[in-house]
CSV table of C-alpha atoms and ligand atoms in Angstrom, one decimal:
chain,number,residue,atom,x,y,z
A,12,MET,CA,3.1,1.8,-37.9
A,13,GLY,CA,5.6,4.2,-36.1
A,14,GLU,CA,6.5,4.4,-32.4
A,15,LEU,CA,3.7,4.9,-30.0
A,16,PRO,CA,3.9,8.1,-27.9
A,17,PRO,CA,5.9,7.4,-24.7
A,18,GLY,CA,3.7,7.1,-21.6
A,19,SER,CA,0.5,6.6,-23.6
A,20,GLU,CA,0.1,3.0,-22.4
A,21,GLU,CA,-0.1,4.3,-18.8
A,22,LEU,CA,-2.6,6.9,-20.0
A,23,VAL,CA,-4.8,4.2,-21.6
A,24,LEU,CA,-4.6,2.2,-18.4
A,25,ALA,CA,-5.4,5.3,-16.3
A,26,PHE,CA,-8.5,6.0,-18.5
A,27,LEU,CA,-9.8,2.5,-18.1
A,28,ALA,CA,-9.1,2.6,-14.3
A,29,GLU,CA,-11.0,5.8,-13.9
A,30,ALA,CA,-14.1,4.3,-15.6
A,31,ALA,CA,-13.9,1.6,-12.9
A,32,ASP,CA,-16.5,-1.1,-13.8
A,33,ASP,CA,-17.9,0.8,-16.8
A,34,PHE,CA,-17.0,0.3,-20.5
A,35,VAL,CA,-15.3,3.1,-22.4
A,36,SER,CA,-15.4,3.2,-26.1
A,37,GLY,CA,-12.3,3.0,-28.2
A,38,GLU,CA,-13.4,6.3,-29.8
A,39,ALA,CA,-13.6,8.1,-26.5
A,40,ILE,CA,-10.1,6.9,-25.6
A,41,SER,CA,-8.5,7.8,-28.9
A,42,GLY,CA,-10.3,11.2,-28.9
A,43,LYS,CA,-9.3,12.0,-25.3
A,44,LEU,CA,-5.6,10.9,-25.7
A,45,GLY,CA,-5.1,11.9,-29.3
A,46,LEU,CA,-4.2,8.4,-30.4
A,47,SER,CA,-5.4,6.4,-33.4
A,48,ARG,CA,-7.9,3.6,-32.8
A,49,ALA,CA,-5.1,1.2,-33.9
A,50,ALA,CA,-2.7,2.6,-31.3
A,51,VAL,CA,-5.3,2.2,-28.6
A,52,TRP,CA,-5.7,-1.4,-29.6
A,53,LYS,CA,-1.9,-2.0,-29.6
A,54,HIS,CA,-1.8,-0.6,-26.0
A,55,VAL,CA,-4.7,-2.8,-24.9
A,56,GLU,CA,-2.8,-5.8,-26.3
A,57,ALA,CA,0.5,-4.7,-24.6
A,58,LEU,CA,-1.4,-4.3,-21.3
A,59,ARG,CA,-2.9,-7.7,-21.6
A,60,ARG,CA,0.5,-9.2,-22.1
A,61,GLN,CA,1.5,-7.7,-18.8
A,62,GLY,CA,-1.4,-9.4,-17.0
A,63,TYR,CA,-4.2,-6.8,-17.1
A,64,GLY,CA,-7.6,-8.4,-17.8
A,65,ILE,CA,-9.2,-6.0,-20.4
A,66,GLU,CA,-12.5,-7.0,-21.9
A,67,ALA,CA,-13.3,-5.8,-25.4
A,68,VAL,CA,-17.0,-5.8,-26.4
A,69,PRO,CA,-18.2,-4.6,-29.9
A,70,ALA,CA,-20.2,-1.4,-29.6
A,71,ARG,CA,-19.4,-0.9,-25.9
A,72,GLY,CA,-15.6,-0.7,-25.9
A,73,TYR,CA,-13.1,-1.7,-23.3
A,74,ARG,CA,-13.4,-2.5,-19.5
A,75,LEU,CA,-10.7,-3.1,-17.0
A,76,ALA,CA,-11.7,-6.4,-15.4
A,77,SER,CA,-8.6,-7.2,-13.4
A,78,ILE,CA,-5.1,-5.9,-12.6
A,79,PRO,CA,-2.0,-8.0,-12.0
A,80,ASP,CA,-1.1,-8.5,-8.3
A,81,ARG,CA,2.0,-6.4,-8.6
A,82,LEU,CA,3.0,-3.2,-6.7
A,83,GLY,CA,4.5,-1.2,-9.6
A,84,ALA,CA,3.8,2.4,-10.5
A,85,LEU,CA,1.8,1.1,-13.5
A,86,GLU,CA,-0.6,-0.7,-11.1
A,87,ILE,CA,-0.8,1.8,-8.2
A,88,GLY,CA,-0.6,5.0,-10.2
A,89,PRO,CA,-3.9,4.9,-12.1
A,90,LEU,CA,-5.8,4.0,-8.9
A,91,LEU,CA,-4.5,7.0,-7.0
A,92,ASN,CA,-6.9,9.6,-5.9
A,93,THR,CA,-4.5,12.0,-4.1
A,94,HIS,CA,-2.9,15.4,-4.8
A,95,ASP,CA,0.5,14.8,-3.3
A,96,LEU,CA,0.9,11.3,-1.7
A,97,GLY,CA,2.3,8.8,-4.3
A,98,GLN,CA,2.2,11.3,-7.2
A,99,VAL,CA,5.9,10.3,-7.4
A,100,LEU,CA,6.2,6.6,-6.8
A,101,HIS,CA,9.5,4.7,-6.4
A,102,CYS,CA,8.7,1.0,-6.8
A,103,ALA,CA,11.2,-1.7,-6.4
A,104,GLU,CA,11.2,-5.5,-6.5
A,105,GLU,CA,13.5,-5.8,-3.5
A,106,LEU,CA,15.1,-3.3,-1.1
A,107,PRO,CA,16.9,-3.6,2.2
A,108,SER,CA,14.2,-1.4,3.7
A,109,THR,CA,11.8,1.1,2.1
A,110,ASN,CA,12.5,3.5,5.0
A,111,ASP,CA,16.2,3.5,4.3
A,112,ARG,CA,15.5,4.2,0.6
A,113,ALA,CA,13.1,7.0,1.5
A,114,ARG,CA,15.6,8.5,3.9
A,115,GLU,CA,18.2,8.6,1.1
A,116,LEU,CA,15.7,10.1,-1.3
A,117,ALA,CA,14.7,12.7,1.3
A,118,GLU,CA,18.4,13.6,1.8
A,119,GLU,CA,18.7,14.0,-2.0
A,120,GLY,CA,15.8,16.5,-2.0
A,121,ALA,CA,12.7,14.3,-2.7
A,122,LEU,CA,9.5,16.3,-2.5
A,123,HIS,CA,6.7,16.0,0.1
A,124,GLY,CA,4.5,13.0,-0.8
A,125,GLU,CA,7.1,10.9,-2.7
A,126,VAL,CA,6.5,7.2,-1.8
A,127,VAL,CA,8.7,4.2,-1.9
A,128,VAL,CA,7.2,0.7,-2.2
A,129,ALA,CA,8.9,-2.7,-2.4
A,130,GLU,CA,7.7,-6.2,-3.1
A,131,SER,CA,10.1,-7.5,-0.5
A,132,GLN,CA,12.6,-6.2,2.0
A,133,THR,CA,15.8,-8.0,3.0
A,134,ALA,CA,16.3,-5.9,6.1
A,135,GLY,CA,12.9,-4.6,7.0
A,136,ARG,CA,13.0,-2.7,10.2
A,137,GLY,CA,10.4,-2.5,13.0
A,138,ARG,CA,10.3,-0.3,16.1
A,139,ARG,CA,12.8,-0.6,18.9
A,140,GLY,CA,15.4,-2.3,16.7
A,141,ARG,CA,13.2,-5.3,15.8
A,142,ALA,CA,13.1,-6.9,12.3
A,143,TRP,CA,10.0,-6.7,10.1
A,144,SER,CA,9.2,-9.9,8.2
A,145,SER,CA,8.8,-8.9,4.5
A,146,PRO,CA,8.2,-12.0,2.3
A,147,PRO,CA,8.1,-11.3,-1.5
A,148,GLY,CA,4.8,-10.6,-3.3
A,149,LYS,CA,2.5,-11.0,-0.3
A,150,ASN,CA,2.3,-7.8,1.8
A,151,LEU,CA,2.7,-4.1,1.6
A,152,HIS,CA,5.9,-2.3,2.5
A,153,LEU,CA,5.6,1.4,1.9
A,154,SER,CA,7.4,4.6,3.1
A,155,ALA,CA,6.1,8.1,2.5
A,156,ILE,CA,8.4,11.2,2.6
A,157,LEU,CA,6.7,14.1,4.3
A,158,ARG,CA,7.9,17.7,4.7
A,159,PRO,CA,5.3,19.0,7.2
A,160,ASP,CA,5.1,22.6,8.3
A,161,LEU,CA,5.4,21.7,12.0
A,162,PRO,CA,7.8,22.3,14.9
A,163,PRO,CA,9.9,19.2,15.6
A,164,GLN,CA,8.2,18.6,19.0
A,165,ARG,CA,4.9,18.0,17.2
A,166,ALA,CA,6.4,15.3,14.8
A,167,PRO,CA,5.1,12.4,17.0
A,168,GLU,CA,1.6,13.5,16.1
A,169,LEU,CA,2.3,12.2,12.5
A,170,THR,CA,2.6,8.7,13.7
A,171,LEU,CA,-0.9,8.8,15.2
A,172,VAL,CA,-2.1,10.4,12.0
A,173,ALA,CA,-0.7,7.4,10.1
A,174,SER,CA,-2.1,4.9,12.5
A,175,VAL,CA,-5.6,6.3,12.1
A,176,ALA,CA,-5.2,6.3,8.3
A,177,ALA,CA,-3.9,2.7,8.3
A,178,CYS,CA,-6.7,1.6,10.6
A,179,GLU,CA,-9.3,3.1,8.2
A,180,ALA,CA,-7.7,1.5,5.2
A,181,CYS,CA,-7.8,-1.9,7.0
A,182,ARG,CA,-11.4,-1.4,8.0
A,183,LYS,CA,-12.4,-0.5,4.5
A,184,ALA,CA,-10.7,-3.7,3.4
A,185,GLY,CA,-13.2,-5.6,5.6
A,186,VAL,CA,-11.5,-6.3,8.9
A,187,GLU,CA,-12.3,-4.9,12.4
A,188,ALA,CA,-8.8,-3.3,13.0
A,189,GLY,CA,-8.1,-1.3,16.2
A,190,ILE,CA,-5.0,0.7,17.3
A,191,LYS,CA,-2.9,-0.5,20.2
A,192,TRP,CA,-0.9,2.4,21.6
A,193,PRO,CA,1.1,3.9,20.0
A,194,ASN,CA,0.6,2.6,16.5
A,195,ASP,CA,0.2,-1.1,16.2
A,196,LEU,CA,-2.8,-2.3,14.3
A,197,LEU,CA,-4.5,-5.4,15.7
A,198,VAL,CA,-7.3,-7.6,14.5
A,199,ARG,CA,-8.7,-10.0,17.0
A,200,GLY,CA,-5.7,-9.2,19.2
A,201,ARG,CA,-3.1,-10.1,16.5
A,202,LYS,CA,-0.9,-7.6,14.8
A,203,VAL,CA,-1.8,-6.9,11.1
A,204,ALA,CA,0.3,-3.7,10.6
A,205,GLY,CA,3.0,-1.6,12.1
A,206,ILE,CA,4.4,1.9,11.6
A,207,LEU,CA,8.0,3.2,11.9
A,208,THR,CA,8.4,7.0,11.8
A,209,GLU,CA,11.8,8.6,11.4
A,210,LEU,CA,12.8,12.2,11.0
A,211,SER,CA,15.6,14.6,10.5
A,212,ALA,CA,15.3,18.0,12.2
A,213,GLU,CA,17.0,20.9,13.7
A,214,LEU,CA,15.9,22.6,16.9
A,215,ASP,CA,13.2,24.6,15.3
A,216,GLN,CA,12.7,22.9,11.9
A,217,ILE,CA,11.8,19.5,10.4
A,218,HIS,CA,13.8,18.7,7.3
A,219,TRP,CA,11.8,15.5,6.5
A,220,VAL,CA,9.8,12.8,8.1
A,221,VAL,CA,9.6,9.2,6.7
A,222,VAL,CA,6.5,7.3,7.7
A,223,GLY,CA,7.0,3.6,7.0
A,224,ILE,CA,4.0,1.3,7.1
A,225,GLY,CA,4.0,-2.5,6.8
A,226,VAL,CA,0.7,-4.2,6.3
A,227,ASN,CA,0.3,-8.0,6.3
A,228,LEU,CA,-2.1,-8.3,3.3
A,229,ASN,CA,-2.0,-11.8,1.8
A,230,ALA,CA,0.6,-13.6,3.9
A,231,GLY,CA,-0.7,-16.9,5.2
A,232,PRO,CA,0.5,-18.6,8.4
A,233,ASP,CA,3.3,-20.4,6.5
A,234,ASP,CA,4.7,-17.0,5.3
A,235,LEU,CA,5.2,-15.9,8.9
A,236,PRO,CA,8.3,-16.8,11.0
A,237,PRO,CA,7.2,-19.4,13.6
A,238,GLU,CA,7.6,-17.0,16.5
A,239,LEU,CA,5.0,-14.7,15.0
A,240,ARG,CA,2.4,-17.2,14.1
A,241,ASP,CA,0.4,-16.7,17.3
A,242,VAL,CA,0.8,-13.0,17.5
A,243,ALA,CA,0.4,-11.8,13.9
A,244,THR,CA,-2.2,-12.2,11.2
A,245,SER,CA,-3.1,-10.8,7.8
A,246,ILE,CA,-6.1,-9.1,6.2
A,247,ALA,CA,-6.6,-12.1,3.8
A,248,VAL,CA,-6.5,-14.6,6.7
A,249,GLU,CA,-9.0,-12.5,8.7
A,250,ARG,CA,-11.5,-11.8,5.9
A,251,GLY,CA,-11.0,-15.1,4.1
A,252,GLN,CA,-10.2,-13.6,0.7
A,253,PRO,CA,-7.1,-12.2,-0.9
A,254,VAL,CA,-6.5,-8.5,-1.0
A,255,PRO,CA,-5.8,-6.7,-4.3
A,256,ARG,CA,-2.6,-5.1,-3.1
A,257,ALA,CA,-2.3,-2.1,-5.5
A,258,LEU,CA,-5.9,-1.1,-4.6
A,259,PHE,CA,-5.0,-1.3,-0.9
A,260,ALA,CA,-1.9,0.8,-1.4
A,261,ALA,CA,-3.9,3.5,-3.3
A,262,ALA,CA,-6.6,3.4,-0.6
A,263,LEU,CA,-4.0,3.7,2.2
A,264,LEU,CA,-2.4,6.7,0.5
A,265,ALA,CA,-5.8,8.4,0.1
A,266,GLU,CA,-6.5,7.9,3.8
A,267,MET,CA,-3.1,9.2,4.7
A,268,GLU,CA,-3.6,12.3,2.7
A,269,HIS,CA,-7.1,12.8,4.1
A,270,TRP,CA,-5.9,12.7,7.7
A,271,LEU,CA,-2.7,14.7,7.0
A,272,ASP,CA,-4.8,17.4,5.4
A,273,ARG,CA,-7.1,17.4,8.5
A,274,HIS,CA,-4.1,17.6,10.8
A,275,ALA,CA,-2.6,20.5,8.8
A,276,ALA,CA,-6.0,22.4,8.8
A,277,GLU,CA,-7.4,21.6,12.3
A,278,GLY,CA,-4.4,20.5,14.4
A,279,PHE,CA,-4.1,17.4,16.6
A,280,GLU,CA,-7.5,17.4,18.3
A,281,PRO,CA,-9.5,15.7,15.5
A,282,ILE,CA,-6.7,13.1,15.2
A,283,ARG,CA,-6.7,12.5,18.9
A,284,GLU,CA,-10.5,12.0,18.8
A,285,ALA,CA,-10.2,9.6,15.8
A,286,TRP,CA,-7.4,7.7,17.5
A,287,ARG,CA,-9.5,7.3,20.7
A,288,GLU,CA,-12.5,6.0,18.7
A,289,ARG,CA,-10.3,3.3,17.1
A,290,SER,CA,-8.2,2.5,20.2
A,291,VAL,CA,-8.1,-1.1,21.6
A,292,THR,CA,-5.8,0.2,24.5
A,293,LEU,CA,-8.0,2.7,26.3
A,294,GLY,CA,-10.0,1.3,29.2
A,295,ARG,CA,-7.7,-1.8,29.3
A,296,GLU,CA,-5.3,-2.9,31.9
A,297,VAL,CA,-1.7,-2.5,30.6
A,298,ARG,CA,1.7,-3.5,31.7
A,299,MET,CA,4.8,-1.4,31.0
A,300,ASP,CA,8.5,-1.5,31.7
A,301,GLY,CA,9.9,1.4,33.5
A,302,GLU,CA,13.1,2.3,35.4
A,303,ALA,CA,11.6,0.9,38.6
A,304,GLY,CA,10.6,-2.4,36.9
A,305,GLU,CA,7.2,-3.5,35.6
A,306,THR,CA,4.1,-1.5,36.5
A,307,THR,CA,0.5,-2.1,35.6
A,308,GLY,CA,-2.4,0.3,35.4
A,309,ILE,CA,-5.5,1.2,33.4
A,310,ALA,CA,-4.9,3.1,30.1
A,311,GLU,CA,-7.2,6.2,30.5
A,312,ASP,CA,-6.4,8.5,27.6
A,313,ILE,CA,-3.8,10.0,25.3
A,314,ASP,CA,-2.8,13.6,26.0
A,315,ALA,CA,-2.4,16.5,23.6
A,316,SER,CA,0.9,15.2,22.4
A,317,GLY,CA,-0.1,11.6,21.9
A,318,ALA,CA,1.5,10.3,25.2
A,319,LEU,CA,-0.5,7.5,26.9
A,320,LEU,CA,-1.9,8.3,30.3
A,321,VAL,CA,-2.1,5.3,32.6
A,322,ARG,CA,-3.7,5.3,36.0
A,323,THR,CA,-1.5,3.3,38.4
A,324,ARG,CA,-1.6,2.9,42.2
A,325,ALA,CA,0.9,5.7,42.4
A,326,GLY,CA,-1.2,8.0,40.2
A,327,ILE,CA,-1.2,8.9,36.6
A,328,VAL,CA,1.9,7.8,34.6
A,329,ARG,CA,2.6,9.5,31.3
A,330,VAL,CA,4.1,7.0,28.8
A,331,VAL,CA,5.8,8.8,25.9
A,332,SER,CA,7.7,6.0,24.2
A,333,GLY,CA,8.2,2.3,24.1
A,334,ASP,CA,5.6,-0.4,24.2
A,335,VAL,CA,2.8,-1.3,26.6
A,336,ARG,CA,1.4,-4.9,26.8
A,337,LEU,CA,-2.3,-5.5,27.1
A,338,VAL,CA,-3.1,-7.6,30.1
A,339,ALA,CA,-5.3,-10.5,29.1
A,340,ARG,CA,-8.9,-10.2,30.2
A,341,VAL,CA,-10.1,-12.9,32.5
A,342,ASP,CA,-13.4,-14.2,31.3
A,343,PRO,CA,-15.6,-14.6,34.5
A,344,ALA,CA,-17.7,-17.2,32.7
A,345,GLY,CA,-14.7,-19.0,31.4
A,346,GLY,CA,-13.5,-22.3,32.8
B,2,BTN,C1,6.7,-2.0,14.0
B,2,BTN,O1,5.5,-2.3,14.3
B,2,BTN,O2,7.6,-2.4,14.7
B,2,BTN,C2,6.9,-1.1,12.8
B,2,BTN,C3,7.0,-1.9,11.6
B,2,BTN,C4,7.2,-1.0,10.3
B,2,BTN,C5,7.5,-1.8,9.1
B,2,BTN,C6,7.6,-1.0,7.9
B,2,BTN,S1,7.6,-1.9,6.4
B,2,BTN,C7,7.9,-0.5,5.5
B,2,BTN,C8,8.9,0.3,6.2
B,2,BTN,N1,10.2,-0.2,5.9
B,2,BTN,C9,10.8,-0.7,7.0
B,2,BTN,O3,12.0,-1.2,7.1
B,2,BTN,N2,10.0,-0.6,8.1
B,2,BTN,C10,8.7,0.0,7.7
């Protein structure tokens, strides 16, 4: 038998993925993709060798029963339900930082929606110069290149768009995630995901925005550096079950696109509302570092640009950047 058409293995996989839990007949696949039945079988065998669980039942056809726990284009691509985000995927085993790679690609002319994913990062970056722990094969490290039609002053809104989207993806994976201002995702008070947004712009024009999202998916306590064990967690730890990572990545990209589309069509107001509904900061006492030292107050709202409004003794303080710490609640019934 001659060479199989290039890319047809991905097409067979995409066809099976689209059918979800249903069987598809070999005849339907070969008819739709213009392949012989023998070629379909060869592809199924090749996919099995790569770790895909594909059931074959006479008179019913094939069913995709399981996918390997890898974050490659072959795993994420067929699960994508987006028009732009992730349609071009750059997947790597190891990178210094997906944000750094995405910035390079953006400078080289990458299109809106191109996404970089890495199984591990050797120099993963968090906000405010912190490191982001990125052990291989456990979590999700993803950076999306965006070219939004927005004035540069409105770019910070995109971080809140991403935090709402990431919060939704975590909730759909079965954990009660909430957003701590500006964009940390917490579950039971511990950090499960973080977002690092970077941009290149001129005075009146954004060239590109890179939204980097790190989600602790399957890391166990032993995978975290000791100093993070009390303050971080993962979705698997919280829900007591591992997360299929490619499925999570595809779901996150679908949420991102949904909220980006809303932002483009309706502006910041629906995002602000969605952010408020998911916030674990509003209504809480917070502590922040300022020029005059530490201040505490009650976080009341975010304004139309995403800044946090905190009521202090001296009046309302508008916090535009940095971090705030949630002051621990005193349980009146506690000992
Ligand atoms: C934070 O909470 O401090 C932000 C963490 C952002 C981490 C992600 S992981 C993917 C992307 N690449 C990086 O180097 N950082 C972001």
